Short mmCIF file of C-alpha atoms in Angstrom, two decimals:
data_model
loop_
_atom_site.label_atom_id
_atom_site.label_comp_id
_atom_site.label_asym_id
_atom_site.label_seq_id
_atom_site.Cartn_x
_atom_site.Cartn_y
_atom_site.Cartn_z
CA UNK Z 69 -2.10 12.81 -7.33
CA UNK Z 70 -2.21 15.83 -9.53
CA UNK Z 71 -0.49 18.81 -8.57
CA UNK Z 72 1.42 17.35 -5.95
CA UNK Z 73 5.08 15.39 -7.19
CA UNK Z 74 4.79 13.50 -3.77
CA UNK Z 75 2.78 10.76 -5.32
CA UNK Z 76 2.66 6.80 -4.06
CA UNK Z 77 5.58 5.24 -5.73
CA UNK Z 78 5.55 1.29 -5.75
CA UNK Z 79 7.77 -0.29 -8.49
CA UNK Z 80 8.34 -3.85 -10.33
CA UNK Z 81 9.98 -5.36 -12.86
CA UNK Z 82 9.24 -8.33 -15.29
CA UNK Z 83 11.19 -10.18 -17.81
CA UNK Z 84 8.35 -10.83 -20.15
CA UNK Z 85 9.46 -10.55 -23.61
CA UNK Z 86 9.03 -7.42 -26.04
CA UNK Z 87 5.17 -7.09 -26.83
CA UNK Z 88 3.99 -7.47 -30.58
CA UNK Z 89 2.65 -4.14 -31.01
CA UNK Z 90 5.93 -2.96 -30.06
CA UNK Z 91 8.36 -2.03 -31.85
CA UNK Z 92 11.78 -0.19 -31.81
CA UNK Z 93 13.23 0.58 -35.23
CA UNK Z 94 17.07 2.02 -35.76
CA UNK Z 95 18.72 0.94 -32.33
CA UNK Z 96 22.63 1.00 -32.42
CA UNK Z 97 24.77 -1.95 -30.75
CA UNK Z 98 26.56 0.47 -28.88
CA UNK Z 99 26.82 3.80 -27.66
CA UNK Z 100 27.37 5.80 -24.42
CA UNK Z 101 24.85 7.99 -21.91
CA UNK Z 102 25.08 9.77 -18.68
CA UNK Z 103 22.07 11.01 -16.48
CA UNK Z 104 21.33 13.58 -19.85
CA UNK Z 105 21.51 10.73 -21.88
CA UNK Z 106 20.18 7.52 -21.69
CA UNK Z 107 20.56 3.24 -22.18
CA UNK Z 108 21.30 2.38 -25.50
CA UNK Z 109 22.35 -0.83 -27.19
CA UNK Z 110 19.80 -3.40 -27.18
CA UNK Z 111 18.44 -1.48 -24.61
CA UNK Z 112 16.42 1.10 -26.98
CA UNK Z 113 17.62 4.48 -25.35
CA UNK Z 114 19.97 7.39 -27.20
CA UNK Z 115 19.38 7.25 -30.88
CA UNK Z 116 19.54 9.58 -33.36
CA UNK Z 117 16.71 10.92 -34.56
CA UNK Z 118 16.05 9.25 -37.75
CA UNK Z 119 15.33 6.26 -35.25
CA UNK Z 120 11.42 5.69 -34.58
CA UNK Z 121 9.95 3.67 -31.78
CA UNK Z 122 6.53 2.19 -32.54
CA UNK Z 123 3.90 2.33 -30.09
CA UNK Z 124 0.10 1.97 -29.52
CA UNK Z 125 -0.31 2.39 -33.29
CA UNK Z 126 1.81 5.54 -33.60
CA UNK Z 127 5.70 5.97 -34.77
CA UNK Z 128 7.59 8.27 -32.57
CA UNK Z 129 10.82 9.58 -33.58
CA UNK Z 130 13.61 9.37 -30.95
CA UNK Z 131 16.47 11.99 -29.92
CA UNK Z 132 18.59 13.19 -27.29
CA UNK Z 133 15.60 12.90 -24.99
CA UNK Z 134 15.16 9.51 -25.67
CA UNK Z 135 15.59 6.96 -22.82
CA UNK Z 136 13.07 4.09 -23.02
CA UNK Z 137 14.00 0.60 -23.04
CA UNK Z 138 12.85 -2.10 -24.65
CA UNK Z 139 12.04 -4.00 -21.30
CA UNK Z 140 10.01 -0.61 -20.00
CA UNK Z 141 7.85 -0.60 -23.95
CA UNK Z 142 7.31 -4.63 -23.30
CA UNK Z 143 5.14 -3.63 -20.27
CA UNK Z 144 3.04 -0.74 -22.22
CA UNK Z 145 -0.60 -2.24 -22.43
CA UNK Z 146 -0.12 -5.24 -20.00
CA UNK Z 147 -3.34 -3.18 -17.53
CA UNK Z 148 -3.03 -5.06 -14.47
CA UNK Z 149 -5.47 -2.92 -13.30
CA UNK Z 150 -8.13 -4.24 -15.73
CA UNK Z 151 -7.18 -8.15 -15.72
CA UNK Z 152 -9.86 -10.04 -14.10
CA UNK Z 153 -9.32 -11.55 -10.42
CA UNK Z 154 -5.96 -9.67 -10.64
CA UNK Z 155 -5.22 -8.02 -7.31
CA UNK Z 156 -4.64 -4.81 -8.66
CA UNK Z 157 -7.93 -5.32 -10.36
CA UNK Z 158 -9.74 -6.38 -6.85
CA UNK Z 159 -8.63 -3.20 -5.37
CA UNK Z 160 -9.09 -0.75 -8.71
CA UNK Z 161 -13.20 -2.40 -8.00
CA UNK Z 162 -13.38 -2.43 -4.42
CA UNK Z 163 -12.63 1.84 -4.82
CA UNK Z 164 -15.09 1.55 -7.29
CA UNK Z 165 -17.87 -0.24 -5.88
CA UNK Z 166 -17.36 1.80 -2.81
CA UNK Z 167 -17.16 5.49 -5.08
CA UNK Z 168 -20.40 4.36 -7.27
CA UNK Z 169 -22.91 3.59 -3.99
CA UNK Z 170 -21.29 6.50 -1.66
CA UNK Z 171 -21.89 9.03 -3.85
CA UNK Z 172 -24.98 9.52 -5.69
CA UNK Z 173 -25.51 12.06 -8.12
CA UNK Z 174 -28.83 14.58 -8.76
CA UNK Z 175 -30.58 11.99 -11.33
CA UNK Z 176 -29.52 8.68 -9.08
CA UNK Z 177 -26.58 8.06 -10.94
CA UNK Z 178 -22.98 7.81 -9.55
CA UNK Z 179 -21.68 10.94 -8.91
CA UNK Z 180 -17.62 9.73 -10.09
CA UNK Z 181 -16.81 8.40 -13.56
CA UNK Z 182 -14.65 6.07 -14.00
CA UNK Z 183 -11.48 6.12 -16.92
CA UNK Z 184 -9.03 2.98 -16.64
CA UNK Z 185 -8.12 3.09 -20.31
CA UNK Z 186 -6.62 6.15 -20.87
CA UNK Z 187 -3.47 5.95 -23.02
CA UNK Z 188 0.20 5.74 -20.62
CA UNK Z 189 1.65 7.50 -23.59
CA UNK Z 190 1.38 11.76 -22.65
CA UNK Z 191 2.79 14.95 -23.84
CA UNK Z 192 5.54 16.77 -21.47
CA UNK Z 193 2.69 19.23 -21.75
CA UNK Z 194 0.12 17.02 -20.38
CA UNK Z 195 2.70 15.41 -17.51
CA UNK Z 196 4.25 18.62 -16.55
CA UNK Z 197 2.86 21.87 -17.68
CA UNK Z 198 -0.35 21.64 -17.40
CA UNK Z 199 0.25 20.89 -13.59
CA UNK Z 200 2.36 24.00 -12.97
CA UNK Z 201 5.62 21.94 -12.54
CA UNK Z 202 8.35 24.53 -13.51
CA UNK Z 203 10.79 23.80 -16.04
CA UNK Z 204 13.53 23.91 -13.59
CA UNK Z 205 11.43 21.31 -11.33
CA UNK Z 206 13.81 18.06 -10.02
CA UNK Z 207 10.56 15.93 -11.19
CA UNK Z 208 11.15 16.09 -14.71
CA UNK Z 209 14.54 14.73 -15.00
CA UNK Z 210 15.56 12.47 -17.18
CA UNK Z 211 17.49 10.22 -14.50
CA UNK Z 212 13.37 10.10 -13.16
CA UNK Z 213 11.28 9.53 -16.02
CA UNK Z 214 10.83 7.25 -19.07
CA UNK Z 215 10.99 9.88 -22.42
CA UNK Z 216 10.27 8.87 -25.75
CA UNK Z 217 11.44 11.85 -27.15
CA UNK Z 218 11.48 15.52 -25.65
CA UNK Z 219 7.62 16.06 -26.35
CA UNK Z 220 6.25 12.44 -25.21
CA UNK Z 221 6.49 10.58 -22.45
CA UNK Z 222 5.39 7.34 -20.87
CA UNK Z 223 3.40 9.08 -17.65
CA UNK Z 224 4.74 9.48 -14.94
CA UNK Z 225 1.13 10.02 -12.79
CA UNK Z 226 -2.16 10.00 -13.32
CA UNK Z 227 -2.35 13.49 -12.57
CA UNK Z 228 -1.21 14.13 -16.41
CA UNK Z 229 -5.17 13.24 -17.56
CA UNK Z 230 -6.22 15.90 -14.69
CA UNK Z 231 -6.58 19.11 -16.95
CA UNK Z 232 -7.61 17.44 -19.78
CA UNK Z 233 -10.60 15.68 -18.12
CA UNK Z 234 -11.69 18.50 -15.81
CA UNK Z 235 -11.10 20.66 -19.37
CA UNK Z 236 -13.83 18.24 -21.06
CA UNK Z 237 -16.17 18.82 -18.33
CA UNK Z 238 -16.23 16.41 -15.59
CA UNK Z 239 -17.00 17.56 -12.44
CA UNK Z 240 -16.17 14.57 -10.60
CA UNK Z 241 -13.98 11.54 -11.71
CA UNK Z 242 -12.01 8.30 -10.67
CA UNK Z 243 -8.36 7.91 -13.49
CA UNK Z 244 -6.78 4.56 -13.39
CA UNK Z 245 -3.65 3.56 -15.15
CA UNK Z 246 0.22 2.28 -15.33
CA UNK Z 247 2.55 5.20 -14.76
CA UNK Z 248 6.30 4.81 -15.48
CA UNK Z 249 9.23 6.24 -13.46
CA UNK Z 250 12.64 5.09 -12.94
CA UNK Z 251 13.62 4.30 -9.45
CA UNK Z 252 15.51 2.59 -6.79
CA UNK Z 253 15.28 -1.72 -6.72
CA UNK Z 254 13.83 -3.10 -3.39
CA UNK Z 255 10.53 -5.07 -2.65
CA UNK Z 256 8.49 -2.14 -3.15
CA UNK Z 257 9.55 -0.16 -5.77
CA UNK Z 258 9.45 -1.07 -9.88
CA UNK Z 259 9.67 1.38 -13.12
CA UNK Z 260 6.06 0.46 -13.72
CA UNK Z 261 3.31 0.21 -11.13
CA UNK Z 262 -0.21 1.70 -10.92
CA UNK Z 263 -2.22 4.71 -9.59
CA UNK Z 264 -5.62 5.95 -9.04
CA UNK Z 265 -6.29 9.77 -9.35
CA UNK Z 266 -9.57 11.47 -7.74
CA UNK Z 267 -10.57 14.44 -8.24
CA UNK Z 268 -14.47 16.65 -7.25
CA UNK Z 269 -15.16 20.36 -8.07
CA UNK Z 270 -17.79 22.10 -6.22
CA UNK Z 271 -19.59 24.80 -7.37
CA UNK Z 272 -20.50 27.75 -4.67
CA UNK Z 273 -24.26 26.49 -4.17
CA UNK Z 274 -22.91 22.52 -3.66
CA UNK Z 275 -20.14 23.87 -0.92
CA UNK Z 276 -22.29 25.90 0.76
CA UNK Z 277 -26.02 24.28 0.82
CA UNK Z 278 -25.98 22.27 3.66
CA UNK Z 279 -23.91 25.39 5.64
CA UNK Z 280 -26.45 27.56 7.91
CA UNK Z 281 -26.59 30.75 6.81
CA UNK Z 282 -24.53 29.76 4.16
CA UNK Z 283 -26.42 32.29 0.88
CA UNK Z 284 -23.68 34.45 1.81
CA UNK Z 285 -20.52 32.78 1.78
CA UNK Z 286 -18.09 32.52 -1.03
CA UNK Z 287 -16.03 30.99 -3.47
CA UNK Z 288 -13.08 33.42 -3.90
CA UNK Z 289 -11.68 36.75 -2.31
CA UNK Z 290 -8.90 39.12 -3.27
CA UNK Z 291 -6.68 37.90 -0.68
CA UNK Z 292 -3.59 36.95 -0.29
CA UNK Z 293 -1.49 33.42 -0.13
CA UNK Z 294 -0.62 31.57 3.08
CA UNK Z 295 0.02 28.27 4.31
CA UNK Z 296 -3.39 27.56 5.15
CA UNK Z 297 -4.99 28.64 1.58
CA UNK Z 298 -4.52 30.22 -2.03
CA UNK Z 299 -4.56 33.83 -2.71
CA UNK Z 300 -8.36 33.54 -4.05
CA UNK Z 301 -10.09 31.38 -1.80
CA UNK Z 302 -12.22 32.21 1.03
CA UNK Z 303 -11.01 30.47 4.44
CA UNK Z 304 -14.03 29.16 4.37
CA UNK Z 305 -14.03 27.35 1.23
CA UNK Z 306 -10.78 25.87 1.88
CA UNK Z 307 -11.94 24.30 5.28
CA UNK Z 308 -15.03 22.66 4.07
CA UNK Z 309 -13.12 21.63 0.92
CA UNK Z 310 -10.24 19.85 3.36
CA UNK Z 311 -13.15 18.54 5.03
CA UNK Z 312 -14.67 17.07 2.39
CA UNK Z 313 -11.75 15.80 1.10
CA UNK Z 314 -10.47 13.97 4.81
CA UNK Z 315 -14.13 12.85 4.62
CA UNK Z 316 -14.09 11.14 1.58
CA UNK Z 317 -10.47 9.34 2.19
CA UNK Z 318 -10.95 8.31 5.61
CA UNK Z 319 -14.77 6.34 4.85
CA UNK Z 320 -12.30 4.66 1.81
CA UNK Z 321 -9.90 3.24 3.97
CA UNK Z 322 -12.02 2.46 6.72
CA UNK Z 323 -13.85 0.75 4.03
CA UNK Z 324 -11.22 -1.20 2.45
CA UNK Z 325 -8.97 -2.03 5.54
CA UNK Z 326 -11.81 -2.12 8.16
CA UNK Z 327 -13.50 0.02 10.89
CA UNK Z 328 -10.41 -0.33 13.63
CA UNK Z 329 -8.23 2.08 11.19
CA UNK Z 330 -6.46 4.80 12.70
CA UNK Z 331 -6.07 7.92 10.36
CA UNK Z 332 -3.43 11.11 10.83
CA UNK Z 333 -3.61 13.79 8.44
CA UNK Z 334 -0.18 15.61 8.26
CA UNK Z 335 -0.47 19.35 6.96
CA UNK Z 336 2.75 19.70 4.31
CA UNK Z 337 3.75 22.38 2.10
CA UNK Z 338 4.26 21.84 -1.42
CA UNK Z 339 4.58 24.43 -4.57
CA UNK Z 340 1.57 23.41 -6.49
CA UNK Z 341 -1.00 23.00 -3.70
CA UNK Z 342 -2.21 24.81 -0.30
CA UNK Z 343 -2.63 23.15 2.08
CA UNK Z 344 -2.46 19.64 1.13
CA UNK Z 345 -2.25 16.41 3.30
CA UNK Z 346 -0.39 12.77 3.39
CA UNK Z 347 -2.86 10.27 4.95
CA UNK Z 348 -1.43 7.18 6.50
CA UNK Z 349 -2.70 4.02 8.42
CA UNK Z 350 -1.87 2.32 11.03
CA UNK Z 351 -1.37 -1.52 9.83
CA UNK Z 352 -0.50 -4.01 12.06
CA UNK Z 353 0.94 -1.71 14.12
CA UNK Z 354 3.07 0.42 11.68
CA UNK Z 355 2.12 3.79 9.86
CA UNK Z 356 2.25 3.25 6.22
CA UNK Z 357 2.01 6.22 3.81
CA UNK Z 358 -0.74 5.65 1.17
CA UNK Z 359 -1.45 8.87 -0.60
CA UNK Z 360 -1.25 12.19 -0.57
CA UNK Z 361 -3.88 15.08 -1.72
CA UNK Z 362 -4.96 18.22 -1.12
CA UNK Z 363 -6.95 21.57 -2.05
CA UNK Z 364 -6.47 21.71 -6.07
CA UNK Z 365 -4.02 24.94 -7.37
CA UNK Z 366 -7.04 27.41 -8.55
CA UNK Z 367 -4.58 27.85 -11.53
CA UNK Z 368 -4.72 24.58 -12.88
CA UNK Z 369 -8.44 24.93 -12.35
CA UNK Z 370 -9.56 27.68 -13.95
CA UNK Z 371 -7.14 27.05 -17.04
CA UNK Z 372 -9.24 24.05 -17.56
CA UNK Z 373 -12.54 25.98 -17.21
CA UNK Z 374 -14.17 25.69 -14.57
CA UNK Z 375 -13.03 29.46 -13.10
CA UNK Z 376 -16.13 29.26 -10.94
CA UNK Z 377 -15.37 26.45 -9.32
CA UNK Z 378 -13.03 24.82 -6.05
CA UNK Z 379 -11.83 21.62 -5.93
CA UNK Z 380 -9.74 18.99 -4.33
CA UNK Z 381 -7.45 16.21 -5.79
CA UNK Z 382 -5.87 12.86 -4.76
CA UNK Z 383 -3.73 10.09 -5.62
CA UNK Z 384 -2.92 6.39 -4.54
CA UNK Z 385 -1.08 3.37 -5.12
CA UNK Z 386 -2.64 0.47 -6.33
CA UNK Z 387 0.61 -1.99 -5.42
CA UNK Z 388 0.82 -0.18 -1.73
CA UNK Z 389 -2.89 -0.94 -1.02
CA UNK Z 390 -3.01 -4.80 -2.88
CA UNK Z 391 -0.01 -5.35 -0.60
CA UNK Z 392 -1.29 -4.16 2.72
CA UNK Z 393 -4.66 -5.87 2.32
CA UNK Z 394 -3.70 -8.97 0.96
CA UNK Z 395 -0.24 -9.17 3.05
CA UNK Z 396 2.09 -9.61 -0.19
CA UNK Z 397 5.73 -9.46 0.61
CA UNK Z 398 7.19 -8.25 -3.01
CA UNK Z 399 6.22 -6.06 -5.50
CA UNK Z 400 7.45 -8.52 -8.39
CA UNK Z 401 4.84 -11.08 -7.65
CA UNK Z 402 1.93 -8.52 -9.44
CA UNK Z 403 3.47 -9.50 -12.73
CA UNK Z 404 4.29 -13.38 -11.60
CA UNK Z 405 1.94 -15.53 -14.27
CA UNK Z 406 2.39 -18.16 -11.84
CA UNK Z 407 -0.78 -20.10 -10.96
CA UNK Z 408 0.10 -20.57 -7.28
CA UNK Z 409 -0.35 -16.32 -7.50
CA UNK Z 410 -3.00 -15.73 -9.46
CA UNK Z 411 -5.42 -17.89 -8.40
CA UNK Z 412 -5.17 -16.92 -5.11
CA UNK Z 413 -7.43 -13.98 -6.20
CA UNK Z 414 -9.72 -15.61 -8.07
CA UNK Z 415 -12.83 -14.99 -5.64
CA UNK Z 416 -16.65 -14.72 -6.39
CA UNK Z 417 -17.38 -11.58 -5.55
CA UNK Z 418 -14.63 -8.15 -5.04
CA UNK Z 419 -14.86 -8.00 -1.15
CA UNK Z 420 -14.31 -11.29 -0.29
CA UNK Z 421 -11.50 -11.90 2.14
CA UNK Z 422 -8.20 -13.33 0.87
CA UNK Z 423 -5.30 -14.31 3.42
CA UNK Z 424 -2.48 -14.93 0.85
CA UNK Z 425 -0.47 -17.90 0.79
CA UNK Z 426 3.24 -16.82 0.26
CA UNK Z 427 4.72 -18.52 -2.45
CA UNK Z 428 8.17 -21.16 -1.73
CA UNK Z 429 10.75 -18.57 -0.45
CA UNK Z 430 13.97 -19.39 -2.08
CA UNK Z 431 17.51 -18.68 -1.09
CA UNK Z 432 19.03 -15.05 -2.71
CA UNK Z 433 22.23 -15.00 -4.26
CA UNK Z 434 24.11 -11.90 -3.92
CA UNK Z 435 27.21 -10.33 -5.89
CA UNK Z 436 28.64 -7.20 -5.11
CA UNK Z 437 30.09 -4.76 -8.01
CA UNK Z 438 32.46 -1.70 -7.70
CA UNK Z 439 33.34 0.82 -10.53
CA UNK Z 440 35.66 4.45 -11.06
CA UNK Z 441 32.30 6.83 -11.49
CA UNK Z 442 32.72 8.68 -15.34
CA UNK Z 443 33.74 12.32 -15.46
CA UNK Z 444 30.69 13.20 -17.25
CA UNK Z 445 27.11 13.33 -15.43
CA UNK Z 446 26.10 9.92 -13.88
CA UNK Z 447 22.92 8.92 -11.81
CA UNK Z 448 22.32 5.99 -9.50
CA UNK Z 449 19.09 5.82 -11.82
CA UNK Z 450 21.41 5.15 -14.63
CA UNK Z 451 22.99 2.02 -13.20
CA UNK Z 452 19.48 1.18 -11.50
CA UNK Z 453 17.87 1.04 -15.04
CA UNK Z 454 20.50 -0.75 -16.55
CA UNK Z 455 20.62 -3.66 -13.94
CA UNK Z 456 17.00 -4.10 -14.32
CA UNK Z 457 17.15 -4.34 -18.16
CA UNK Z 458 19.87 -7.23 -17.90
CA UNK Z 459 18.85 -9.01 -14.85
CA UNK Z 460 15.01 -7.93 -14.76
CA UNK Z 461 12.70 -9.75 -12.37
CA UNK Z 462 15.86 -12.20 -10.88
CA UNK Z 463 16.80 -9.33 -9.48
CA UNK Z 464 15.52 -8.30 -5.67
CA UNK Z 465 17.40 -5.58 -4.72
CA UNK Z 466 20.12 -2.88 -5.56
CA UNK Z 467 21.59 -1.14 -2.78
CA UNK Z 468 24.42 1.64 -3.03
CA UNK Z 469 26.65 -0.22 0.23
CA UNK Z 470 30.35 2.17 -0.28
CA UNK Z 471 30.94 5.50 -1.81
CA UNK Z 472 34.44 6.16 -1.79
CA UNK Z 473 36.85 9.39 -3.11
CA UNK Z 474 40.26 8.49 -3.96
CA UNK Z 475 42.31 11.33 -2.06
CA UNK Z 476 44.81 11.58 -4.78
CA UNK Z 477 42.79 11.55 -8.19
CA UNK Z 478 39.64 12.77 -6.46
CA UNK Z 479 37.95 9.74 -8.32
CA UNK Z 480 34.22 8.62 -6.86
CA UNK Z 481 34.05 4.78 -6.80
CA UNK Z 482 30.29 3.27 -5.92
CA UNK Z 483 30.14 -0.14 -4.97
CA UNK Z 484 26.67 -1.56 -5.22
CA UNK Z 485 24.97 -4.69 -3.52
CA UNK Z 486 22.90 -6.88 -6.52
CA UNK Z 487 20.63 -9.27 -4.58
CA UNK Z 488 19.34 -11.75 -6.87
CA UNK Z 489 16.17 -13.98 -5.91
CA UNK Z 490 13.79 -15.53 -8.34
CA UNK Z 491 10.50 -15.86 -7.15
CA UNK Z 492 9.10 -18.89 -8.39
CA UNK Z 493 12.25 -21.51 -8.45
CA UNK Z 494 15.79 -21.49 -6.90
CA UNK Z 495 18.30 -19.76 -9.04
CA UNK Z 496 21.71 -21.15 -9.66
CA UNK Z 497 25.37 -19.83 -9.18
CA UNK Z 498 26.35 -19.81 -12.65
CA UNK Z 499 23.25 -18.17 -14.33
CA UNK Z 500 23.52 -15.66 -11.60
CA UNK Z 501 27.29 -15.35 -12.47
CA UNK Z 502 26.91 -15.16 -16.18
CA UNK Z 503 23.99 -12.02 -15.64
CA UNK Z 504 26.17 -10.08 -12.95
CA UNK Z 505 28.92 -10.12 -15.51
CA UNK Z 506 26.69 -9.05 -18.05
CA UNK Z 507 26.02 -6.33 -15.68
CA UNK Z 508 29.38 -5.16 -15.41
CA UNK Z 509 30.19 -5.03 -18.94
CA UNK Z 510 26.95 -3.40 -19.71
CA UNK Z 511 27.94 -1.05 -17.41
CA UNK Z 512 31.75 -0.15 -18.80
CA UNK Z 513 29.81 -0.01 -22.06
CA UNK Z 514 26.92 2.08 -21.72
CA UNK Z 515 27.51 4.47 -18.21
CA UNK Z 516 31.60 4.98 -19.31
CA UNK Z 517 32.59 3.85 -16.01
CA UNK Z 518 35.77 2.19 -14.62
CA UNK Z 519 35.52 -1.66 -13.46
CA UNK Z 520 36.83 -2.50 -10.17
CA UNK Z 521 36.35 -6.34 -10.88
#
């Protein structure tokens, strides 16, 4: 979602090679980075800034800020989300088809547009900023995001199109694209996965028309801010705005997952939005977080233009819902090009049921590695990034298993569990060997840190 950092996060990784319109000019063989710096080599990060990386069209030159790889730019322009009989695609048009005949607009046209083409490449500006993230904030980190230099950015949300489109008018609107952010390696999380952003103004007369009595209710007040509300709104605005908004959510779920659904609202506080909410379903008997939203920050709004207007704002998952509906076990298999996958989904018509058909599980391999941590700044991120570069989609999961302090030298050693699992064939000892070394020298290389192997 927009204003909130709290966003769905699902994450995958593919080992498809570098994409034609891609290309990364000037990158050195070797070189060094910390969490302010980032994976160089063959792995397109810290270059000076003569160095260019070509993308969508456009040349952008690289410096300290730089931290793309070439893996991360391969994926740039893949669009799950708009590749026929694609599961991503299923869900992106089951939220459509259900947005487009819910909501009906003065002249009998769908009330939400619709943008699922909308470049991944943004400004810090448009990411950040324009959301009222801080400079200071933890969210813009480097060890978090994908920079291609300190002014652009792959996005990191779909909430960085927010201002811009409620700036060009739109009143009401549906964003769909591939966001980028560097993360932990399990089943259900990958540097590039896919969101959907909502978002609906309402002007005084559309909040309050259907409200008896209602003429003289308002918009805004000279208030103050609490937890229940913004310093300008009217309690009353906010409540029919959160209802509205748990409205709105709750028929889309019910919709997609079915009328038995069972739906909690959670009131949370968060910097950039009062109040705002995390909605969550109950799922063969487990509560699964699927989004979060909330009442919009009248800042953001009214720097947009629309000052006479309230709104609210939300933000899902594409992965998190594709895998709950259709039951799939691992976030890798969205990019599989195996036909066993994809034509699972290849249906007549959006809603059709699918009961997916796991694919051969095969045995995981799994290597452990241990290293002296650097004196200068490291991140788990760091490592995280750099294992998924090397060993890409053979790799299933990276967990941090020992932290230890040497108490003489004071040193920090990690020792962290690769699990390797292809998920199409069975993988062999040696290729697994020859990539986990890979790994380690990668990482002596490029993170400065001390083997323990």
């Amino acid at each position: 979602m927009a204003m909130l950092w709290k966003f769905m996060r699902v994450a995958k990784y593919s080992k498809a090679a570098l994409s034609p319109k891609v290309k990364v000019r000037g990158i050195p063989t070797h070189s060094r980075h910390s969490s302010s710096k980032s994976v160089p080599s063959d792995f397109a990060a810290n270059t000076p800034c003569s160095n260019t990386v070509e993308l969508l069209g456009r040349a952008y030159p690289q410096d300290e800020y730089s931290n793309v790889t070439e893996k991360i730019l391969s994926k740039v322009g893949k669009n799950l989300h708009n590749k026929k009989h694609h599961p991503l695609w299923l869900i992106k048009e089951q939220v459509k088809d259900h947005f487009y005949k819910q909501y009906i607009g003065r002249r009998g046209t769908p009330l939400f547009s619709v943008y699922d083409g909308l470049s991944p490449v943004v400004t810090v500006q448009q990411n950040f900023d324009s959301l009222l993230i801080p400079q200071n904030h933890a969210s813009r980190r480097k060890e978090d995001n994908y920079y291609l230099n300190r002014d652009h950015m792959l996005r990191a949300h779909t909430s960085a199109h927010q201002w811009d489109l409620i700036h060009s008018g739109l009143d009401a609107f549906l964003a769909v694209g591939d966001v980028y952010r560097r993360d932990t390696i399990d089943n259900t999380h990958y540097p590039v996965f896919h969101q959907m952003e909502g978002v609906r103004l309402f002007s005084c007369h559309e909040l309050f028309s259907n409200i008896e009595d209602g003429e003289g209710l308002q918009l805004f007040e000279q208030g103050h801010r609490t937890v229940h509300k913004q310093e300008c709104h009217t309690m009353e605005a906010v409540r029919l705005v959160e209802f509205n908004l748990k409205q709105v959510l709750t028929k889309l779920m019910t919709h997609i997952f079915g009328d038995g659904l069972q739906v909690r609202w959670v009131d949370c506080y968060f910097p950039f939005t009062h109040p705002s909410f995390e909605m969550e379903i109950n799922f063969q008997g487990e509560w699964l977080e699927v989004l979060g939203c909330g009442v919009m920050e009248q800042q953001l709004v009214n720097s947009a233009g629309a000052q006479d207007k309230i709104g609210w704002a939300f933000g899902l998952g594409l992965e998190r819902l594709a895998m709950i509906l259709y039951d799939i076990p691992d976030i890798r298999l969205f990019w599989s090009e195996d036909e066993r996958f994809l034509k699972q989904f290849i249906v007549p018509h959006i809603w059709q049921k699918i009961t997916f058909q796991p694919l051969s599980r095969y045995p995981p391999l799994i290597n452990d590695i241990s290293f002296w941590l650097p004196s200068e700044p490291y991140s788990k991120n760091d490592f995280y990034d750099l294992a998924r570069t090397v060993g890409g989609d053979l790799i299933e999961k990276v967990v941090l298993v020992d932290e230890f302090t040497h108490p003489k030298t004071k040193k920090v050693s990690h020792c962290y569990r690769i699990i390797y699992r292809h998920p199409e064939r069975t993988l062999t000892q040696d290729e697994v060997h020859r990539i986990h070394q890979a790994i380690e020298e990668s990482a002596v290389r490029e993170l400065g840190v001390e083997g323990r192997f």
